Short mmCIF file of C-alpha atoms in Angstrom, two decimals:
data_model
loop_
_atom_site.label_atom_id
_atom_site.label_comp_id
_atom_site.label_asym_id
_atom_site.label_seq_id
_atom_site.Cartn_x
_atom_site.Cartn_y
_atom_site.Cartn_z
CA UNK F 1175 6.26 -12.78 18.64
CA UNK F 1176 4.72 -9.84 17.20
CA UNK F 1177 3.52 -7.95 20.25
CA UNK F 1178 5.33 -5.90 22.43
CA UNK F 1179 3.67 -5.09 26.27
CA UNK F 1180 1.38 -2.74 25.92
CA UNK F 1181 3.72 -0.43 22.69
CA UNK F 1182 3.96 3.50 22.70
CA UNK F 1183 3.06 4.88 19.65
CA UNK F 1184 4.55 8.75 18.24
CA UNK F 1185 2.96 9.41 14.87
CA UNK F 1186 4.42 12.38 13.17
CA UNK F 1187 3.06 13.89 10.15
CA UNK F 1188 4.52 16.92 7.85
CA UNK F 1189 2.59 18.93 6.16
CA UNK F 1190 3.36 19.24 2.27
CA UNK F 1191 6.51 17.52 2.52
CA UNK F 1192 7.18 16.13 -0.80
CA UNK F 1193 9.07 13.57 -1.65
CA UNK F 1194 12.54 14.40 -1.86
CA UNK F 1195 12.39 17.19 0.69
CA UNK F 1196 14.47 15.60 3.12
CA UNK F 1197 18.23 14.09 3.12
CA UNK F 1198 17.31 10.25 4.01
CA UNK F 1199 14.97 10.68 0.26
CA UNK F 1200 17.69 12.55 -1.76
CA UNK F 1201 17.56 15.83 -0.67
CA UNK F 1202 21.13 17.87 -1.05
CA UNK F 1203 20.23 21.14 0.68
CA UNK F 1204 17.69 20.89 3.35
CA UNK F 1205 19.73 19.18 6.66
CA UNK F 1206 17.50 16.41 8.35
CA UNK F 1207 20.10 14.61 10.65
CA UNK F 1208 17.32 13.73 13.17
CA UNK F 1209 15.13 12.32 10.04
CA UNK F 1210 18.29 10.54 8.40
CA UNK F 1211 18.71 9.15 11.67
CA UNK F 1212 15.27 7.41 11.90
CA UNK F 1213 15.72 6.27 8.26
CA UNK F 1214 19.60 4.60 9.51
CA UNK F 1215 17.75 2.94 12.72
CA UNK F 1216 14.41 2.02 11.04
CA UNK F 1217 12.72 1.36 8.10
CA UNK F 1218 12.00 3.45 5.23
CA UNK F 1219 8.87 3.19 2.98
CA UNK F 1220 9.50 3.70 -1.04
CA UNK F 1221 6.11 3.55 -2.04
CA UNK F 1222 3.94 5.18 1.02
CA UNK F 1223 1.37 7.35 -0.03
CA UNK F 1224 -1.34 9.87 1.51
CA UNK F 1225 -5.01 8.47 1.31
CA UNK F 1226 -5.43 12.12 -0.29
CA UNK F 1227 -3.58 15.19 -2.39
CA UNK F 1228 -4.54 17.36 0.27
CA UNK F 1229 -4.89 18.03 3.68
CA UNK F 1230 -8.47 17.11 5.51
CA UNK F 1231 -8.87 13.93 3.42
CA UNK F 1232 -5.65 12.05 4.41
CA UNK F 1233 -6.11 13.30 8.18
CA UNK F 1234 -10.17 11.79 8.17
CA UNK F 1235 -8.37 8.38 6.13
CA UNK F 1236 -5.51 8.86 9.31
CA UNK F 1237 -8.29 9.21 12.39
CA UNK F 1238 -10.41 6.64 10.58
CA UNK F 1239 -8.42 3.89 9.49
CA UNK F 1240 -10.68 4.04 6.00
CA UNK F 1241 -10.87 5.98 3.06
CA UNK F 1242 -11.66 9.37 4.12
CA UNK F 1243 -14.70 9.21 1.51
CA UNK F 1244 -16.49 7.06 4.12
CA UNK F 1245 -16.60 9.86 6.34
CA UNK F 1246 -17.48 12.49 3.80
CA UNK F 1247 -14.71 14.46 3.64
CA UNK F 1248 -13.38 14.11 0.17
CA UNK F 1249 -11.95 17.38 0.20
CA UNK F 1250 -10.64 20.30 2.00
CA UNK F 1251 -12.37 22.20 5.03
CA UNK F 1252 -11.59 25.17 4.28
CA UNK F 1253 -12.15 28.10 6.81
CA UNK F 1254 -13.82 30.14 4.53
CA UNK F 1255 -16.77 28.01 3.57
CA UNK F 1256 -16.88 24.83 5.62
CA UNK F 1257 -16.83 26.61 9.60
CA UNK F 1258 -19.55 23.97 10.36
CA UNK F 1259 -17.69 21.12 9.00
CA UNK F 1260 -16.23 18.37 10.40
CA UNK F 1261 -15.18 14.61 11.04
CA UNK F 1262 -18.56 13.06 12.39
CA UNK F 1263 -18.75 11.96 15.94
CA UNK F 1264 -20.48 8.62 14.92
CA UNK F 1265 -16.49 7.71 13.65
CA UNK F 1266 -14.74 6.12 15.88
CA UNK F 1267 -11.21 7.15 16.11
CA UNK F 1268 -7.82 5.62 16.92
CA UNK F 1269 -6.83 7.85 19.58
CA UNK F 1270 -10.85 6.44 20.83
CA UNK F 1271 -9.64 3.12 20.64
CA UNK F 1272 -6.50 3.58 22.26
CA UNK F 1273 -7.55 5.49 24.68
CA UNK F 1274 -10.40 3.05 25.73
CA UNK F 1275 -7.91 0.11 26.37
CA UNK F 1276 -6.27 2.29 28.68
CA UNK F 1277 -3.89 4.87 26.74
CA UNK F 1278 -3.20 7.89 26.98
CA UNK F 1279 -3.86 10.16 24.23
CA UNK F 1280 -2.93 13.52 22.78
CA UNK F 1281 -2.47 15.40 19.67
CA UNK F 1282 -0.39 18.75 19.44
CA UNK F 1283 -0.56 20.52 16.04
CA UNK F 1284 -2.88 20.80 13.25
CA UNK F 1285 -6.32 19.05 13.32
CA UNK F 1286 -7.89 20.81 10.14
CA UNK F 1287 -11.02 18.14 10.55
CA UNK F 1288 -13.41 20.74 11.81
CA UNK F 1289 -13.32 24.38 13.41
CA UNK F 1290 -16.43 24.13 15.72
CA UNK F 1291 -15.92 23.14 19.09
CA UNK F 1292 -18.06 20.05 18.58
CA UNK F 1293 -15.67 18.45 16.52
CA UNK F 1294 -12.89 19.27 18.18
CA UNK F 1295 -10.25 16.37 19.12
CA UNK F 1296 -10.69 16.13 22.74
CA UNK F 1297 -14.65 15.18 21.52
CA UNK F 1298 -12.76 12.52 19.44
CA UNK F 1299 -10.65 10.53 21.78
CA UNK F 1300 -8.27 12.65 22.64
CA UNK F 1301 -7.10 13.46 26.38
CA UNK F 1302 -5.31 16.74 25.45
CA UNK F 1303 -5.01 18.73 22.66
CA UNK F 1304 -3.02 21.92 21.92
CA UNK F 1305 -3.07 23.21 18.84
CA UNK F 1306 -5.37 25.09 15.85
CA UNK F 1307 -8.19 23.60 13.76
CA UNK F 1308 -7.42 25.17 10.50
CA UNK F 1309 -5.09 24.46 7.29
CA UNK F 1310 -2.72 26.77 8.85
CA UNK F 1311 -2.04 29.48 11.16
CA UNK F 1312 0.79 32.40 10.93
CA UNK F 1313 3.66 30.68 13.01
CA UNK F 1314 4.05 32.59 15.75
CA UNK F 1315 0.39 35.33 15.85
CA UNK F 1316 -1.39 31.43 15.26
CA UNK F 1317 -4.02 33.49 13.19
CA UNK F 1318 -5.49 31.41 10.64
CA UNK F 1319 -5.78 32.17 6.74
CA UNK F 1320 -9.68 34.29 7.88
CA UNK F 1321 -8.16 36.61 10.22
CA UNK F 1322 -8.98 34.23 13.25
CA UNK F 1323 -7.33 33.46 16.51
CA UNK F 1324 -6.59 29.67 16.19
CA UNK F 1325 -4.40 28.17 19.22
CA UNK F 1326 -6.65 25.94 21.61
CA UNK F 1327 -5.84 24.01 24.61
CA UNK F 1328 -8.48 21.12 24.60
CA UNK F 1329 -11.85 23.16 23.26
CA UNK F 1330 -11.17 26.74 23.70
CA UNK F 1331 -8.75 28.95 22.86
CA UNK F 1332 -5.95 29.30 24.52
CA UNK F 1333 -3.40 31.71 23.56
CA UNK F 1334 0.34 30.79 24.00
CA UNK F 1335 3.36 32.46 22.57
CA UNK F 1336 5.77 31.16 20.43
CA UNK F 1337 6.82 29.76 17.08
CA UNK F 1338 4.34 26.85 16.35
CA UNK F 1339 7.12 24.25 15.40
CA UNK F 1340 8.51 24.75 18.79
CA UNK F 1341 5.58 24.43 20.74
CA UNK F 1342 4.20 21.37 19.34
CA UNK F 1343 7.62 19.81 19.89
CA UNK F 1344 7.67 21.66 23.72
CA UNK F 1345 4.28 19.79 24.51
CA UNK F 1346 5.47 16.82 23.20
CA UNK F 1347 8.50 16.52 25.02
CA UNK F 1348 6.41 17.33 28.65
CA UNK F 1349 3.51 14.61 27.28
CA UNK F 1350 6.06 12.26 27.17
CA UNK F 1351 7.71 12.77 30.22
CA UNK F 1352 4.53 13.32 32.19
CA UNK F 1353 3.38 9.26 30.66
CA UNK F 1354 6.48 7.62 30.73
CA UNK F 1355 4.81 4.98 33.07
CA UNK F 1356 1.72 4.41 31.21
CA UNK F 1357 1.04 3.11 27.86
CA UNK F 1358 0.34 6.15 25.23
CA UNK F 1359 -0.11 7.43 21.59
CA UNK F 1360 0.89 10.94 20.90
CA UNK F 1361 -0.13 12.51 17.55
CA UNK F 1362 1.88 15.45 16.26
CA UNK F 1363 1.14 16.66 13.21
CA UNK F 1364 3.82 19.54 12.49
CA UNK F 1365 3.12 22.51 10.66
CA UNK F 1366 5.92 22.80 8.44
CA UNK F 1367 6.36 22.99 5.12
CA UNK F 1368 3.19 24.81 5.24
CA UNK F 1369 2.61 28.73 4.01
CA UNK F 1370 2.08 31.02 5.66
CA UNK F 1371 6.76 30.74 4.84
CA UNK F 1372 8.24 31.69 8.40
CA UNK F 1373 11.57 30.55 9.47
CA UNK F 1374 12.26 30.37 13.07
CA UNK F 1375 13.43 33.61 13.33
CA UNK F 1376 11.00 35.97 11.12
CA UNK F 1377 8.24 37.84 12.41
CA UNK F 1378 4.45 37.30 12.92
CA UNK F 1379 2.62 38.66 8.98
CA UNK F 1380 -0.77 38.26 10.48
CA UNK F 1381 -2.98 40.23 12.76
CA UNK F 1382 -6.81 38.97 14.24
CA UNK F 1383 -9.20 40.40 11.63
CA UNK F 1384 -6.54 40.42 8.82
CA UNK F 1385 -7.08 37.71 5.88
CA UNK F 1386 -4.17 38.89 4.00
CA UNK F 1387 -1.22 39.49 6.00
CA UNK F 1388 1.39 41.73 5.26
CA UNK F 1389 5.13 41.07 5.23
CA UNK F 1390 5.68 37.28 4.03
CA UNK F 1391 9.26 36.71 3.15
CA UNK F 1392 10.01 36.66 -0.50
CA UNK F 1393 12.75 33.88 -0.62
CA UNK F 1394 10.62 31.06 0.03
CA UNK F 1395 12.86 28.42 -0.87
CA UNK F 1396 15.12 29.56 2.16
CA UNK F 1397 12.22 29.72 4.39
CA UNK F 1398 10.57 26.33 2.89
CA UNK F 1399 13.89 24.78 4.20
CA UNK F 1400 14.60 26.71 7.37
CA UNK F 1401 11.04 25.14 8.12
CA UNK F 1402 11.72 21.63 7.42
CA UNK F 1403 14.89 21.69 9.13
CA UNK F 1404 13.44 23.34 12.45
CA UNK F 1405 10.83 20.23 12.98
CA UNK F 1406 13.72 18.20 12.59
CA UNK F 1407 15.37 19.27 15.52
CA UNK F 1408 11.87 19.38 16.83
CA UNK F 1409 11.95 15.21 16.26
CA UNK F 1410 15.18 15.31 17.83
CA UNK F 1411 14.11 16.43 20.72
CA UNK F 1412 10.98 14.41 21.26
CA UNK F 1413 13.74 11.18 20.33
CA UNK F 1414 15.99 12.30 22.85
CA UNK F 1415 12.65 12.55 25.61
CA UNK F 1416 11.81 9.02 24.71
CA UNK F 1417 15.75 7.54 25.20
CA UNK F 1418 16.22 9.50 28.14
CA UNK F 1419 12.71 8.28 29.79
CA UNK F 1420 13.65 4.05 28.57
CA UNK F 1421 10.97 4.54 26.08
CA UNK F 1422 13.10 3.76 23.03
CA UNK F 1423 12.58 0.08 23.07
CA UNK F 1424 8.84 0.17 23.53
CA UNK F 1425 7.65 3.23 21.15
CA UNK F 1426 6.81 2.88 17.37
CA UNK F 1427 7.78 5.98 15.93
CA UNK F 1428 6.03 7.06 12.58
CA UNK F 1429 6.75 9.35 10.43
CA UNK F 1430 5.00 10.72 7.06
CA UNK F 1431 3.46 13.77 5.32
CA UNK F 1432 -0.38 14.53 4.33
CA UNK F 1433 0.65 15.02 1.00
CA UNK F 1434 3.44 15.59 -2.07
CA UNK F 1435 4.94 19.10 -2.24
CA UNK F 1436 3.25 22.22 -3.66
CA UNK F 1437 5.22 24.15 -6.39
CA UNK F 1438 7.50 25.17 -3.72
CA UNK F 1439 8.91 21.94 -2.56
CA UNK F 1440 10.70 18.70 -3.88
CA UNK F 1441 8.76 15.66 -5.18
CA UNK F 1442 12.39 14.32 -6.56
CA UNK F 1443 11.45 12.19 -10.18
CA UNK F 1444 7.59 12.17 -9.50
CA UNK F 1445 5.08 13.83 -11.77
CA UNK F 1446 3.09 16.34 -10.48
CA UNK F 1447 2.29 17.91 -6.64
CA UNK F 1448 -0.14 18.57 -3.93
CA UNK F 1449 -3.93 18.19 -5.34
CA UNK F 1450 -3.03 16.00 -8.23
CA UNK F 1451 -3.37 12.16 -9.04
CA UNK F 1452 0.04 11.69 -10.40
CA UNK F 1453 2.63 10.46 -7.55
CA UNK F 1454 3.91 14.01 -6.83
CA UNK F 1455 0.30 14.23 -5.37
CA UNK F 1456 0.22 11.61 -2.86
CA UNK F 1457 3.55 9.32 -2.99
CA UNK F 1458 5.17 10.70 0.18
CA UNK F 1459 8.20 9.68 2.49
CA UNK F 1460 7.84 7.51 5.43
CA UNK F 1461 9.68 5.81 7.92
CA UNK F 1462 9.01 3.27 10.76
CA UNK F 1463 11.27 3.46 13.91
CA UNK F 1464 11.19 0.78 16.87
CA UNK F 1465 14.73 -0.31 18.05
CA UNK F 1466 14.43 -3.73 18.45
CA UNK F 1467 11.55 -4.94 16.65
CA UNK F 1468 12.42 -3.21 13.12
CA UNK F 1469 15.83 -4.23 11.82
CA UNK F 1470 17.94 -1.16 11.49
CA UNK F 1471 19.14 0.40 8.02
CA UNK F 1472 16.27 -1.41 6.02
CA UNK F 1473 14.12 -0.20 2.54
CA UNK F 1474 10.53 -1.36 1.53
CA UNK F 1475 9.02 -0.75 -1.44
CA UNK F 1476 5.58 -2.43 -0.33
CA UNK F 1477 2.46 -0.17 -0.93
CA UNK F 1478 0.83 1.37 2.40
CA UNK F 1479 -1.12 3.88 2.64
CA UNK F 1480 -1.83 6.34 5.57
CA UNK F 1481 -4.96 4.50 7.04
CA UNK F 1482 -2.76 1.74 7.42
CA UNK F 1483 -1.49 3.22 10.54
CA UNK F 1484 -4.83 2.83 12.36
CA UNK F 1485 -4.63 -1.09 12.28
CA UNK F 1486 -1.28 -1.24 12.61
CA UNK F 1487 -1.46 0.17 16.18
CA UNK F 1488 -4.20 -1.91 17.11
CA UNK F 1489 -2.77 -5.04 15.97
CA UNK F 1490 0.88 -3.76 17.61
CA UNK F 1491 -1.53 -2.89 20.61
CA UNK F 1492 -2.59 -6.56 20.51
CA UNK F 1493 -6.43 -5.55 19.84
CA UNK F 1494 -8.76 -6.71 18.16
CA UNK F 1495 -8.95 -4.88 14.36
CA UNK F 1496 -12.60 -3.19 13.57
CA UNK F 1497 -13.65 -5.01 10.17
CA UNK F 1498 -14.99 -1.98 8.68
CA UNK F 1499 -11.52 -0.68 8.26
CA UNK F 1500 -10.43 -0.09 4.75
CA UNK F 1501 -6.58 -0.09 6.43
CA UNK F 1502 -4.49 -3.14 6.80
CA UNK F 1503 -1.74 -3.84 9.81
CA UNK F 1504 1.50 -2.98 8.82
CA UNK F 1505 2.60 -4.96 11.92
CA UNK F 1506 3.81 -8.05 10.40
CA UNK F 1507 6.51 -6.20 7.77
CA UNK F 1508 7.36 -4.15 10.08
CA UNK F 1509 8.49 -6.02 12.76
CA UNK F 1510 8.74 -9.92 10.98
CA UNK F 1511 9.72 -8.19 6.94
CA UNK F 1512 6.60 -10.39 5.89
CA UNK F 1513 5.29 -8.85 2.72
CA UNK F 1514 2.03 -7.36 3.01
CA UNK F 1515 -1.43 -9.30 1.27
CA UNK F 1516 -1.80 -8.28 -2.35
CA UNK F 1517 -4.37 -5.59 -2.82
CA UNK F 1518 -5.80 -2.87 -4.94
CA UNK F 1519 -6.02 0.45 -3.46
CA UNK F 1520 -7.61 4.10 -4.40
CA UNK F 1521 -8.18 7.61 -4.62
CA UNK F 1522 -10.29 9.99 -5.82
CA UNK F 1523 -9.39 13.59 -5.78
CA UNK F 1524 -12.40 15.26 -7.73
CA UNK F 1525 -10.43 16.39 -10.79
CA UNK F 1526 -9.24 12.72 -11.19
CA UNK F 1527 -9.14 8.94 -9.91
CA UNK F 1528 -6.77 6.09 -9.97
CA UNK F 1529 -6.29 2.33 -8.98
CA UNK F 1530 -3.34 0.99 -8.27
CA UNK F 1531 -2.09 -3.07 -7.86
CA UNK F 1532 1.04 -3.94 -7.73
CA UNK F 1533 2.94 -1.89 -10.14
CA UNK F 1534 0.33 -1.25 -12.50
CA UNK F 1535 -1.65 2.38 -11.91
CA UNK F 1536 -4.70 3.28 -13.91
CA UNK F 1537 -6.09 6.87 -13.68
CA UNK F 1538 -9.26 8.29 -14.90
CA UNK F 1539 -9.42 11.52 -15.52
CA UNK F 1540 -13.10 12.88 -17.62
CA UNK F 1541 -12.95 10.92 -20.19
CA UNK F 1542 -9.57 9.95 -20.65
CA UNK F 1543 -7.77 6.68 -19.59
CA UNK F 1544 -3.97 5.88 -18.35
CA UNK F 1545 -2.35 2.90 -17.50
CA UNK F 1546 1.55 3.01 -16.05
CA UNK F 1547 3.83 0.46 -14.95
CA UNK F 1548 5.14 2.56 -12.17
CA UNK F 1549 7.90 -0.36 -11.82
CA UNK F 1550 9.39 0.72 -15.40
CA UNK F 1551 8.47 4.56 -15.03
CA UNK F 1552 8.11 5.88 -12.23
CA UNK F 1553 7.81 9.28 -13.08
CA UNK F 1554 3.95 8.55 -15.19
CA UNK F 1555 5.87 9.79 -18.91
CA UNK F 1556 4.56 6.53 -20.76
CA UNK F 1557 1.11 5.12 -20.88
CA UNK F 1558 1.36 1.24 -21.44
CA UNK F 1559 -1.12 -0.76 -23.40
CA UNK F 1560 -2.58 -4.00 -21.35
CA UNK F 1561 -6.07 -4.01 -21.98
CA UNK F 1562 -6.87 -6.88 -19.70
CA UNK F 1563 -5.12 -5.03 -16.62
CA UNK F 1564 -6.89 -1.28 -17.62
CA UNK F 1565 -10.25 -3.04 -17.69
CA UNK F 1566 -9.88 -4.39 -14.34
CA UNK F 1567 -8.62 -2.09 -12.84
CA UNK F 1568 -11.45 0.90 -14.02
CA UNK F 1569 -13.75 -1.94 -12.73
CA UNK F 1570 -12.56 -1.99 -9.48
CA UNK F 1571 -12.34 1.84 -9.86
CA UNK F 1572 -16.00 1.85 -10.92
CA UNK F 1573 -16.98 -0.47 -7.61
CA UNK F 1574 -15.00 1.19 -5.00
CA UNK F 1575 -16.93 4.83 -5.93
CA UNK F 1576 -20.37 2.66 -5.57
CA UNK F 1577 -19.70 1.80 -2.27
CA UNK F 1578 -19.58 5.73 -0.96
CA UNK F 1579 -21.44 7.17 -3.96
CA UNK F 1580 -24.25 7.52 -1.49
CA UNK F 1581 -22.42 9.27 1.16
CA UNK F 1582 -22.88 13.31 1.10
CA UNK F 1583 -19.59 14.88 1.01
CA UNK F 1584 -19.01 17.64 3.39
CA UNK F 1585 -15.80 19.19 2.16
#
């Protein structure tokens, strides 16, 4: 049986953690017990990749459960030019479905899918929300990259001290505590690896009014990691809140990042990083946690994609799946290791596109055409010829832009 009573669901999502960032996906340096944990007790995704290279887009594909292009944001909202930008209120949102069969729902951490109040999440199915709008915020002023206060508690802002990695983790904790007898879905996405560089125990760079900042550290590669490794105690906590409340059993625990590492971080053997088309852009790590249902100690190297996740908690929800979602349910690998339906899946980035069945990729970039057998080379060095494959492919390419190429994009 595929359904559990009534499932918790704790989706977790990094921001710019690249591929081989943490230890369970190669990395020597950084320490991720808590992560390398989840990877030992669950199951851990090969091939999962962000809907988008950067931020906004794979959060919209995430709320959405459809390619964030449906939506209109294809790109960033930035805080400089897009203030009046946001996910429209005519979506309807997981945490809206959820939360209208009866779930609780809350998000604590980075929204970055509008800055006015109108879009804000507790206007998009969400019960409580602490947390700031923007791409990022100095960790512990929570100033965002314009020189404006960004920490809110539901729709207005609501000042609270302390590192922002601890916080998120803080309210998660109480959330779960505070619900451990009703059904819920808590969405955190973490600020970490994400500039503004500030390990737990550096000082606030940013000051209201202030665009610049003044002081970053220069040894970013210590910070970068200090970072990572602070959310993972973070998820260690927010574990150790759902064994000690006899949630374990009944709470899908997800875990993924928005998009590859910038220059700063690790994408392992993958070409490229953050706002590309190659893998580095948009392959990310993942990992599925639900003691019981998903065997322990397992690897899949199916192809999912972030708005995946909305389906697969309606389907693990036992409701009925909206059929205007681009998404599949992940439901039936995860807990059953049934492979998922073949299908061809996209992105499109601005500077480039690419479609991608099975292990064949084909990206389109201006004028010029690549097809890879990301089965043989992973890493995008050698352009195959296969005609028959690159032709399909671009035509599916060509189809999947016609059915948005009417939709104005926001961001």
């Amino acid at each position: 049986m595929l359904h559990a009573a009534r499932p918790n669901f704790v989706v977790i999502m990094a921001d710019d953690l690249g591929y081989a960032d943490i230890g369970c996906f190669g990395n020597k340096t950084t320490k991720t017990p808590n992560l390398d944990a989840l990877a030992a007790g669950g199951l851990r995704f090969t091939d999962f990749h962000s809907n988008g290279a950067v931020c906004s887009p794979t959060r919209a594909a995430l709320m959405t459960g459809r390619y964030q292009q449906r939506s209109g944001i294809a790109g960033v909202v930035t805080a400089a030019r897009h203030r009046e930008v946001g996910l429209p209120l005519e979506e309807t949102t997981f945490a809206e479905r959820l939360g209208g069969a009866g779930y609780a729902t809350a998000i604590f951490g980075k929204w970055h899918l509008g800055y006015a109040k109108e879009f804000n999440p507790v206007r998009q199915g969400f019960g409580e929300f602490r947390g700031y709008v923007s791409g990022n915020v100095d960790f512990f002023s929570h100033i965002d990259q314009e020189g404006y206060e960004d920490w809110w508690k539901g729709d207005a802002l609501h000042p609270e001290e302390g590192y922002t990695t601890h916080l998120i983790t803080k309210h998660a904790v109480r959330f779960i505590g505070e619900n451990k007898d009703k059904p819920f879905c808590l969405y955190l996405p973490y600020e970490p690896p994400h500039y503004p560089y500030q390990g737990p125990g550096d000082k606030a760079i940013r000051a209201k009014g202030d665009k610049k900042g003044k002081g970053e550290r220069k040894d970013i590669a210590t910070a970068y990691r200090e970072m990572v490794e602070e959310m993972d105690k973070g998820l260690g906590e927010i574990l150790a809140a759902l064994r000690e409340n006899g949630l374990q059993q009944n709470t899908l625990v997800f875990f993924c990042s928005d998009n590859g590492a910038n220059s700063n971080g690790s994408n392992g053997a993958l070409k490229g990083h953050k706002g590309q088309i190659w893998e580095g852009g948009h392959r990310v790590p993942a990992i599925a946690y639900w003691p019981g249902r998903i065997e322990a100690g397992t690897r899949t190297d199916a192809t999912a994609l972030t708005m995946d996740l909305y389906p697969t908690m309606l389907d693990a929800a036992g409701m009925e799946k909206d059929p205007s979602l681009d998404g599949i349910s992940l439901l039936p690998l995860l807990a059953e290791n049934r492979p998922l339906p073949g299908r061809t899946v996209f992105w499109d980035i601005g500077k480039g596109s690419a479609a991608r069945r099975g292990p064949w990729k084909f990206i389109l970039s201006g004028e010029n055409e690549q097809l890879f057998d990301l089965s043989k080379d992973i890493g995008e060095e050698n352009p195959v010829e296969n005609p028959a494959i690159q032709q399909e492919l671009k035509q599916a390419l060509d189809a999947w832009k016609a059915s948005w190429a009417d939709i104005p994009q926001k961001s």
